Amino acid sequence: MHNLVDMPQFSQLKNHLDGILAAKLKATNDEFLPADDYMEKWNYLYDRKDSLRKENYLELNR
Amino acid sequence: MNFYKTLILCSILLLGFSCKEQAKEEGKIEKATVPPNVVFILADQWRAQSIGYLGNEDVITPNLDSLSKQSAVFHNAVTVMAVCAPWRGSFISGQYPLTHGVFYNDKPFPTEATTIAKIYKKAGYQTGYIGKWHLNGHERGEEHFSARNKPVPKERRQGFDYWKVREVTHNYNDSFYFDEENQKQFWEGYDAFSQTDSAISYINKNKDNPFLLVLSWGPPHDPYHTAPEEYKQMYDASKLHVRPNVPEDFKDSARNVMANYYAHCTALDYSVGRLLAAIEEAGVADNTIFVFTSEHGDMLMSKGVLKKQRPWDESIKVPLLIRYPDKLGKTPHQIYDPINTPDLLPTLLGLSDLEIPHSIEGTDFSKALIDGDELGNEAALIMLPVPFHEWQFMNGGREFRGVRTKKYTYVKDLLGPWLLYDNEQDPYQNAQPGRYASV
């Protein structure tokens, strides 16, 4: 078995779960913003080198 | 105490006893005549896959296995955010991490929050906390671990009065804490054992009044090799089973880590046994809500990595047992619907017949527990708003949100849908080769 996320035969299931996730996020006022937005909103600083990232970090090891 | 006072007290006690016995004979107690005690036992980084009653044949956990035969047994207890301080903030407040604001370790939990000990204290309970706190945090600009060795000021203890607490340590064999007066004291030997002694003493001293006690152990969180020697000798690494999602090159290393990790687990299991015996001897077992759980799990080399924060089951699934004989009986109740961290506090309040404050975002599942039903909950939200420390961006960390249902895991990152697993068909969440980096 594999990660089914890109398999067309599971797209209906994916959409169903996406709807559940969206409802949970809405109920908790979670806009799913990038990390920096939350750090700024709460006036937090990253520890040590935690803020460093490659420009394409989201595409790596995905 | 004079003769008449003694006589009146005895009469009240006898009346209370006979009412309770009658209710027991009728097979149910609709509302506890005496408010229940709450004993909440929290381990740190003990994953659901490493406990006997959930199917692990290697780890030795006889006391928890026995407790599971008298408890509500949660097969899908999910941690909302698989890292220490955020879990703790969500547990004590019943809120999600982006509401209480501790979504990054060592950031300060809001002093004015409505939290578990404040609620129980208002209802007349004695409140006590022993062990690791990890919610005081540090001010902006201070060195990031600077609060870990400092006392927690009284006004920052969130309603807990009895107090033997260290903000954070994982040096279990040379461990100090601060008492109510901020005096530094030392735990003798392996700290989880001494903390358990202290908890037993607290239970005995408070058995005649309702109390809330949180006992928060540091193990089995790494360093893995620091359990007492007699427990380490119980395990032969070469004989341990490794999960199939541990890469071949990591299997020996995983066995060595697991032998040490299991030694901590067995030491804590022994302590659970002592606590249960003490509660029984104190005569409060039936009227005590006894909870055992953990903040989050540990990958233990599954997918080639250690520790947590990630969305996979080894990281997000934790053991959870709730025993409360007076209201839930003493037969096991197997529960497969997911329960999430913010649901714990409202469920405890529901079981205690206490009103649930509006600030709480989690769900009260007490009715389902009392009725012996499933929770009727489709999914638990999992998240990592900000990757940090061991799973920082440069180590492969990424922001994610997801849901864990009884059957599926679905996770999105900022690019869109990222993971989808059928956990019944694929319990090890095996990914296509090469899709995950070994960190």
Coordinates of C-alpha atoms in Angstrom, one line a residue:
Chain A
M1 CA 0.0 0.0 0.0
H2 CA 1.1 3.5 -0.7
N3 CA 0.2 7.1 0.0
L4 CA -3.1 7.2 -1.8
V5 CA -3.3 11.0 -2.1
D6 CA -2.5 11.3 -5.8
M7 CA -4.4 8.1 -6.9
P8 CA -7.4 9.0 -9.0
Q9 CA -9.5 6.1 -7.7
F10 CA -9.3 7.6 -4.2
S11 CA -10.3 11.2 -5.2
Q12 CA -13.8 10.8 -3.8
L13 CA -12.4 9.6 -0.5
K14 CA -9.9 12.5 -0.5
N15 CA -12.6 15.0 -1.2
H16 CA -14.7 13.6 1.7
L17 CA -11.8 13.8 4.1
D18 CA -11.0 17.3 2.8
G19 CA -14.5 18.4 3.7
I20 CA -14.1 17.0 7.3
L21 CA -10.8 18.8 7.6
A22 CA -12.2 22.1 6.3
A23 CA -15.1 21.9 8.8
K24 CA -12.7 21.3 11.7
L25 CA -10.5 24.2 10.6
K26 CA -13.5 26.5 10.3
A27 CA -14.9 25.4 13.7
T28 CA -11.5 26.3 15.3
N29 CA -11.0 29.6 13.3
D30 CA -7.9 28.1 11.8
E31 CA -7.0 29.7 8.5
F32 CA -4.0 27.4 7.9
L33 CA -1.5 30.2 7.3
P34 CA 2.2 30.0 6.8
A35 CA 4.3 29.6 10.0
D36 CA 5.7 33.1 9.9
D37 CA 2.2 34.6 10.1
Y38 CA 1.5 32.9 13.5
M39 CA 5.0 33.8 14.8
E40 CA 4.3 37.5 14.0
K41 CA 0.7 37.4 15.3
W42 CA 1.8 36.1 18.7
N43 CA 5.0 38.2 18.8
Y44 CA 7.2 35.1 19.0
L45 CA 10.8 34.7 17.8
Y46 CA 12.1 31.5 16.3
D47 CA 14.7 29.6 18.4
R48 CA 18.2 29.3 17.0
K49 CA 18.0 28.4 13.3
D50 CA 14.4 27.3 13.3
S51 CA 13.4 30.1 10.9
L52 CA 15.8 29.0 8.2
R53 CA 14.4 27.2 5.2
K54 CA 15.1 26.6 1.5
E55 CA 12.9 28.5 -0.8
N56 CA 11.5 25.3 -2.2
Y57 CA 11.2 23.5 1.2
L58 CA 7.7 22.5 0.5
E59 CA 8.6 20.6 -2.6
L60 CA 11.5 18.7 -1.0
N61 CA 10.9 15.1 0.3
R62 CA 7.3 15.4 -0.5
Chain B
M1 CA -13.4 16.1 69.1
N2 CA -16.1 15.6 71.7
F3 CA -18.5 12.7 72.0
Y4 CA -21.5 14.4 70.3
K5 CA -19.4 15.7 67.3
T6 CA -18.0 12.2 66.9
L7 CA -21.5 10.7 67.0
I8 CA -22.9 13.2 64.4
L9 CA -19.9 12.6 62.1
C10 CA -20.3 8.8 62.3
S11 CA -24.0 9.1 61.5
I12 CA -23.3 11.2 58.4
L13 CA -20.6 8.8 57.3
L14 CA -22.8 5.7 57.8
L15 CA -25.7 7.4 56.0
G16 CA -23.5 8.3 53.1
F17 CA -22.1 4.8 53.0
S18 CA -25.5 3.0 53.1
C19 CA -26.9 5.3 50.3
K20 CA -23.9 4.5 48.2
E21 CA -24.1 0.8 48.8
Q22 CA -27.8 0.8 47.9
A23 CA -27.1 2.7 44.7
K24 CA -24.5 0.1 43.9
E25 CA -26.9 -2.7 44.5
E26 CA -29.2 -1.1 42.0
G27 CA -26.3 -1.3 39.6
K28 CA -26.0 2.3 38.8
I29 CA -25.0 5.6 40.3
E30 CA -26.7 8.4 38.5
K31 CA -24.8 11.1 40.2
A32 CA -22.0 10.5 42.5
T33 CA -23.0 11.3 46.1
V34 CA -19.5 12.5 46.7
P35 CA -17.6 14.4 44.0
P36 CA -15.1 12.1 42.3
N37 CA -11.4 12.5 42.7
V38 CA -9.3 12.8 39.6
V39 CA -5.9 11.2 39.3
F40 CA -4.4 12.1 35.9
I41 CA -1.2 10.2 35.1
L42 CA 0.8 11.6 32.2
A43 CA 3.8 10.0 30.5
D44 CA 5.9 11.9 28.0
Q45 CA 6.5 10.5 24.5
W46 CA 4.9 7.0 25.2
R47 CA 3.4 6.0 21.9
A48 CA 0.3 3.8 21.5
Q49 CA 2.2 1.1 19.6
S50 CA 4.5 0.4 22.7
I51 CA 2.0 -0.9 25.2
G52 CA 0.9 -4.5 25.9
Y53 CA -2.9 -4.1 25.9
L54 CA -2.8 -2.5 22.5
G55 CA -1.0 -5.5 21.0
N56 CA 2.8 -5.0 21.6
E57 CA 4.1 -8.4 22.7
D58 CA 7.6 -7.2 23.6
V59 CA 7.1 -4.4 26.1
I60 CA 6.3 -5.5 29.7
T61 CA 3.3 -3.5 31.0
P62 CA 1.3 -5.9 33.3
N63 CA -0.2 -3.2 35.5
L64 CA -1.5 -1.1 32.5
D65 CA -2.7 -4.3 30.8
S66 CA -4.6 -5.2 34.0
L67 CA -6.0 -1.6 34.3
S68 CA -7.2 -1.8 30.7
K69 CA -9.5 -4.7 31.8
Q70 CA -11.4 -2.3 34.1
S71 CA -11.3 0.9 31.9
A72 CA -12.5 2.7 28.9
V73 CA -9.8 1.7 26.4
F74 CA -9.2 4.2 23.6
H75 CA -7.7 2.7 20.5
N76 CA -7.5 6.0 18.6
A77 CA -6.4 8.6 21.2
V78 CA -4.9 11.3 19.1
T79 CA -2.6 14.1 20.1
V80 CA -3.7 17.4 18.5
M81 CA -0.1 18.6 18.1
A82 CA 2.6 16.0 18.8
V83 CA 5.0 17.9 20.9
C84 CA 5.2 18.7 24.6
A85 CA 4.1 22.3 25.5
P86 CA 1.3 22.6 22.9
W87 CA -0.3 19.3 24.1
R88 CA -0.1 20.5 27.7
G89 CA -1.7 23.8 26.8
S90 CA -4.6 22.0 25.1
F91 CA -5.0 19.5 27.9
I92 CA -5.3 22.1 30.7
S93 CA -7.5 24.5 28.7
G94 CA -9.5 22.2 26.4
Q95 CA -8.5 24.5 23.6
Y96 CA -6.7 24.0 20.3
P97 CA -3.1 25.3 20.1
L98 CA -3.9 28.3 17.9
T99 CA -6.4 29.5 20.5
H100 CA -4.3 29.2 23.7
G101 CA -1.2 30.3 21.7
V102 CA 1.4 27.7 22.8
F103 CA 2.1 26.2 19.4
Y104 CA 5.8 26.3 20.0
N105 CA 7.7 24.9 23.0
D106 CA 8.7 27.2 25.8
K107 CA 6.4 30.0 24.9
P108 CA 4.4 31.3 27.9
F109 CA 0.9 30.0 28.4
P110 CA -1.6 32.8 29.2
T111 CA -1.8 33.4 33.0
E112 CA -5.5 34.4 32.9
A113 CA -6.7 31.2 31.0
T114 CA -9.6 29.1 32.3
T115 CA -7.9 25.8 33.1
I116 CA -8.5 22.4 34.8
A117 CA -7.2 23.2 38.3
K118 CA -9.0 26.6 38.4
I119 CA -12.3 24.8 37.5
Y120 CA -12.0 22.0 40.0
K121 CA -10.7 24.3 42.7
K122 CA -13.8 26.5 42.3
A123 CA -15.9 23.4 42.8
G124 CA -14.2 22.8 46.1
Y125 CA -11.4 20.4 45.1
Q126 CA -7.8 20.3 46.5
T127 CA -5.5 20.6 43.5
G128 CA -2.0 19.1 43.1
Y129 CA 0.7 18.9 40.4
I130 CA 3.8 16.8 40.5
G131 CA 6.5 16.5 37.8
K132 CA 7.0 18.3 34.5
W133 CA 5.0 21.4 33.7
H134 CA 6.4 23.0 30.5
L135 CA 3.9 25.8 30.3
N136 CA 5.6 28.7 32.0
G137 CA 7.9 29.5 29.1
H138 CA 10.2 32.5 28.6
E139 CA 9.8 36.1 27.6
R140 CA 10.5 37.2 24.0
G141 CA 14.2 37.6 23.5
E142 CA 15.3 35.3 26.4
E143 CA 17.4 32.3 25.7
H144 CA 15.0 29.6 24.5
F145 CA 15.5 27.1 27.2
S146 CA 16.1 29.7 30.0
A147 CA 12.9 29.0 31.9
R148 CA 13.5 25.3 32.2
N149 CA 15.6 25.5 35.4
K150 CA 13.6 28.3 37.1
P151 CA 10.6 28.1 39.5
V152 CA 7.1 28.8 38.2
P153 CA 5.7 31.8 40.0
K154 CA 2.6 31.2 42.1
E155 CA 0.3 33.2 39.8
R156 CA 1.5 31.1 36.9
R157 CA 0.5 27.7 38.3
Q158 CA -3.0 27.8 36.9
G159 CA -4.8 26.9 40.1
F160 CA -2.6 24.1 41.3
D161 CA -1.9 24.5 45.0
Y162 CA 0.2 21.5 46.0
W163 CA 3.2 21.9 43.8
K164 CA 6.4 19.9 43.3
V165 CA 7.3 20.9 39.8
R166 CA 10.1 21.4 37.4
E167 CA 9.4 23.3 34.2
V168 CA 11.4 20.8 32.1
T169 CA 14.0 18.2 32.7
H170 CA 14.9 14.9 31.1
N171 CA 17.8 14.1 33.4
Y172 CA 15.8 11.6 35.4
N173 CA 18.6 10.4 37.7
D174 CA 19.7 13.8 38.8
S175 CA 16.5 15.7 39.0
F176 CA 15.4 18.7 41.0
Y177 CA 12.1 20.5 41.5
F178 CA 10.7 23.6 43.2
D179 CA 8.1 23.4 45.9
E180 CA 5.2 25.7 46.7
E181 CA 7.6 28.3 48.2
N182 CA 9.9 28.1 45.2
Q183 CA 12.5 26.2 47.3
K184 CA 14.7 23.9 45.3
Q185 CA 14.4 20.2 46.3
F186 CA 15.8 17.0 44.8
W187 CA 14.1 13.9 43.7
E188 CA 16.0 10.9 45.1
G189 CA 17.1 8.3 42.5
Y190 CA 15.0 7.8 39.3
D191 CA 12.7 10.8 39.6
A192 CA 9.5 9.0 38.3
F193 CA 9.7 6.7 41.3
S194 CA 10.1 9.5 43.8
Q195 CA 7.4 11.5 42.1
T196 CA 5.1 8.5 42.5
D197 CA 5.9 8.3 46.2
S198 CA 4.9 11.9 46.5
A199 CA 1.7 11.3 44.6
I200 CA 0.8 8.4 46.9
S201 CA 1.4 10.6 49.9
Y202 CA -0.8 13.3 48.4
I203 CA -3.6 10.8 47.8
N204 CA -3.5 9.5 51.3
K205 CA -3.5 13.0 52.8
N206 CA -6.5 14.1 50.7
K207 CA -8.6 10.9 50.6
D208 CA -11.3 12.5 52.7
N209 CA -11.9 15.5 50.4
P210 CA -12.2 15.6 46.6
F211 CA -8.9 16.2 44.9
L212 CA -7.4 16.7 41.5
L213 CA -3.9 15.3 41.1
V214 CA -1.8 15.5 38.0
L215 CA 1.4 13.4 38.0
S216 CA 3.5 14.2 35.0
W217 CA 6.5 11.9 34.4
G218 CA 9.4 12.8 32.1
P219 CA 10.1 9.3 30.7
P220 CA 10.0 7.4 28.3
H221 CA 11.1 10.6 26.5
D222 CA 14.7 10.4 25.5
P223 CA 17.5 10.1 26.7
Y224 CA 16.5 6.5 26.2
H225 CA 19.3 4.8 28.0
T226 CA 18.6 6.2 31.5
A227 CA 16.0 3.8 33.0
P228 CA 17.0 2.0 36.2
E229 CA 19.3 -0.9 35.5
E230 CA 17.0 -3.6 36.7
Y231 CA 14.4 -2.6 34.1
K232 CA 17.1 -2.3 31.3
Q233 CA 18.1 -5.9 32.1
M234 CA 14.5 -7.1 31.3
Y235 CA 15.1 -6.5 27.6
D236 CA 17.4 -8.2 25.0
A237 CA 17.5 -5.8 22.1
S238 CA 18.2 -8.6 19.6
K239 CA 14.9 -10.3 20.4
L240 CA 12.7 -7.2 19.9
H241 CA 10.2 -6.9 17.0
V242 CA 10.7 -3.9 14.8
R243 CA 7.9 -2.3 12.9
P244 CA 8.0 -3.0 9.2
N245 CA 8.2 0.7 8.4
V246 CA 11.7 0.9 10.0
P247 CA 14.2 1.0 7.1
E248 CA 16.5 -2.1 6.9
D249 CA 19.6 0.0 7.7
F250 CA 18.0 1.3 10.9
K251 CA 16.7 -1.9 12.3
D252 CA 19.5 -2.7 14.7
S253 CA 19.6 0.8 15.9
A254 CA 15.9 0.8 16.4
R255 CA 16.1 -2.4 18.5
N256 CA 18.7 -0.8 20.8
V257 CA 16.7 2.3 21.2
M258 CA 13.5 0.3 21.8
A259 CA 15.1 -1.9 24.5
N260 CA 16.0 1.3 26.5
Y261 CA 12.7 2.9 25.8
Y262 CA 10.7 -0.1 26.9
A263 CA 12.8 -0.2 30.1
H264 CA 11.4 3.3 30.9
C265 CA 7.9 2.1 30.0
T266 CA 8.2 -0.9 32.4
A267 CA 9.5 1.3 35.2
L268 CA 6.5 3.6 34.7
D269 CA 4.1 0.6 34.6
Y270 CA 5.5 -0.5 37.9
S271 CA 4.7 2.9 39.2
V272 CA 1.1 2.7 37.8
G273 CA 0.7 -0.5 39.8
R274 CA 1.8 1.2 43.0
L275 CA -0.6 4.1 42.4
L276 CA -3.5 1.8 41.8
A277 CA -2.7 -0.2 44.9
A278 CA -2.5 3.0 47.0
I279 CA -5.8 4.3 45.7
E280 CA -7.4 0.9 46.6
E281 CA -5.8 1.0 50.1
A282 CA -7.0 4.5 50.6
G283 CA -10.6 3.3 49.9
V284 CA -11.2 5.8 47.1
A285 CA -10.8 3.6 44.0
D286 CA -14.5 3.4 43.1
N287 CA -15.0 7.2 43.3
T288 CA -11.7 8.1 41.5
I289 CA -11.5 9.0 37.8
F290 CA -8.1 7.4 37.0
V291 CA -6.6 8.5 33.7
F292 CA -3.4 7.2 32.1
T293 CA -2.2 8.8 28.9
S294 CA 0.8 10.5 27.2
E295 CA 1.4 13.8 25.4
H296 CA 2.5 12.2 22.1
G297 CA 4.4 9.3 20.7
D298 CA 7.9 8.6 19.3
M299 CA 8.8 7.5 15.8
L300 CA 11.5 5.2 17.2
M301 CA 13.1 4.8 13.8
S302 CA 9.9 4.2 11.8
K303 CA 10.5 5.9 8.5
G304 CA 14.1 6.3 9.6
V305 CA 13.4 9.0 12.2
L306 CA 13.1 9.4 16.0
K307 CA 10.8 11.5 18.1
K308 CA 7.7 13.4 17.1
Q309 CA 5.9 16.4 15.6
R310 CA 5.2 14.4 12.4
P311 CA 1.7 13.4 11.3
W312 CA 2.3 9.6 11.3
D313 CA 0.7 7.3 13.8
E314 CA 3.9 6.6 15.8
S315 CA 4.0 10.3 16.6
I316 CA 0.3 11.2 17.0
K317 CA -1.3 8.1 18.7
V318 CA -1.1 7.7 22.4
P319 CA -2.4 5.3 25.1
L320 CA -5.5 6.5 26.9
L321 CA -7.3 4.6 29.7
I322 CA -10.1 6.1 31.9
R323 CA -11.2 4.1 34.9
Y324 CA -14.1 5.3 37.0
P325 CA -15.9 2.3 38.6
D326 CA -18.8 4.3 40.2
K327 CA -20.0 5.6 36.9
L328 CA -18.4 3.5 34.2
G329 CA -18.3 0.1 35.9
K330 CA -15.2 -2.1 36.0
T331 CA -15.6 -3.9 32.7
P332 CA -13.6 -2.9 29.7
H333 CA -15.2 -0.6 27.1
Q334 CA -13.3 -0.7 23.8
I335 CA -13.6 2.7 21.9
Y336 CA -12.4 3.1 18.3
D337 CA -13.7 6.5 17.4
P338 CA -11.0 9.1 17.7
I339 CA -10.7 11.4 20.7
N340 CA -8.5 14.5 20.7
T341 CA -6.4 16.3 23.3
P342 CA -8.9 19.2 23.8
D343 CA -11.7 16.7 24.4
L344 CA -10.0 15.4 27.6
L345 CA -10.9 18.2 29.9
P346 CA -14.6 18.6 29.0
T347 CA -14.9 14.8 29.2
L348 CA -13.4 14.8 32.7
L349 CA -15.7 17.7 33.7
G350 CA -18.7 15.8 32.3
L351 CA -17.8 12.7 34.3
S352 CA -17.4 15.0 37.4
D353 CA -20.9 16.6 36.9
L354 CA -19.2 20.0 36.6
E355 CA -20.3 22.7 34.2
I356 CA -18.2 23.1 31.1
P357 CA -16.9 26.7 30.6
H358 CA -17.6 28.4 27.2
S359 CA -13.8 28.9 26.7
I360 CA -13.5 25.1 26.1
E361 CA -13.4 24.0 22.4
G362 CA -13.1 20.3 22.9
T363 CA -16.1 17.9 23.1
D364 CA -17.5 16.3 26.3
F365 CA -17.8 12.5 25.6
S366 CA -18.8 11.6 29.1
K367 CA -22.3 10.5 28.1
A368 CA -21.0 8.0 25.6
L369 CA -18.6 6.6 28.2
I370 CA -21.4 6.3 30.8
D371 CA -23.7 4.7 28.3
G372 CA -21.0 2.3 27.0
D373 CA -21.4 3.6 23.5
E374 CA -19.0 4.7 20.8
L375 CA -18.1 8.4 20.8
G376 CA -19.9 9.3 17.6
N377 CA -16.8 11.4 16.6
E378 CA -15.7 11.1 13.0
A379 CA -12.2 12.7 13.2
A380 CA -9.5 14.3 15.3
L381 CA -7.7 17.4 14.0
I382 CA -3.9 17.1 13.9
M383 CA -1.6 20.0 13.2
L384 CA 1.8 21.6 13.1
P385 CA 1.3 25.4 12.6
V386 CA 5.1 26.1 13.0
P387 CA 7.8 23.4 12.6
F388 CA 10.6 23.9 15.2
H389 CA 13.5 22.3 17.0
E390 CA 14.0 18.6 15.9
W391 CA 11.6 18.9 12.9
Q392 CA 12.5 22.5 11.9
F393 CA 12.3 23.4 8.2
M394 CA 15.8 22.4 7.4
N395 CA 15.2 18.9 8.9
G396 CA 12.2 18.4 6.6
G397 CA 9.6 20.1 8.8
R398 CA 6.6 21.7 7.2
E399 CA 3.3 23.3 8.3
F400 CA 0.5 20.8 8.1
R401 CA -3.2 20.3 9.1
G402 CA -4.9 16.9 8.9
V403 CA -7.5 14.6 10.3
R404 CA -7.2 11.1 11.8
T405 CA -10.4 9.1 11.6
K406 CA -10.9 5.6 12.9
K407 CA -9.8 4.4 9.4
Y408 CA -8.0 7.1 7.5
T409 CA -5.2 9.7 7.8
Y410 CA -5.5 12.7 5.6
V411 CA -3.0 15.6 5.7
K412 CA -2.5 18.8 3.8
D413 CA 0.5 21.1 3.7
L414 CA 0.7 24.5 2.2
L415 CA 0.9 23.0 -1.3
G416 CA -2.3 21.1 -0.9
P417 CA -3.2 17.4 -0.2
W418 CA 0.0 15.6 1.0
L419 CA -0.8 12.3 2.6
L420 CA -3.7 9.8 2.5
Y421 CA -3.6 6.4 4.2
D422 CA -6.1 3.7 4.8
N423 CA -4.8 2.7 8.2
E424 CA -6.8 -0.5 8.4
Q425 CA -5.3 -1.8 5.1
D426 CA -1.9 -0.1 5.7
P427 CA -1.3 0.2 9.4
Y428 CA 2.4 1.1 8.9
Q429 CA 1.6 3.9 6.5
N430 CA 4.2 2.8 4.1
A431 CA 5.0 5.4 1.5
Q432 CA 6.4 5.0 -1.9
P433 CA 10.2 4.3 -1.7
G434 CA 12.2 7.5 -1.6
R435 CA 9.3 9.8 -0.7
Y436 CA 10.5 10.5 2.8
A437 CA 13.9 11.8 3.8
S438 CA 15.8 10.0 6.5
V439 CA 16.8 12.8 8.9

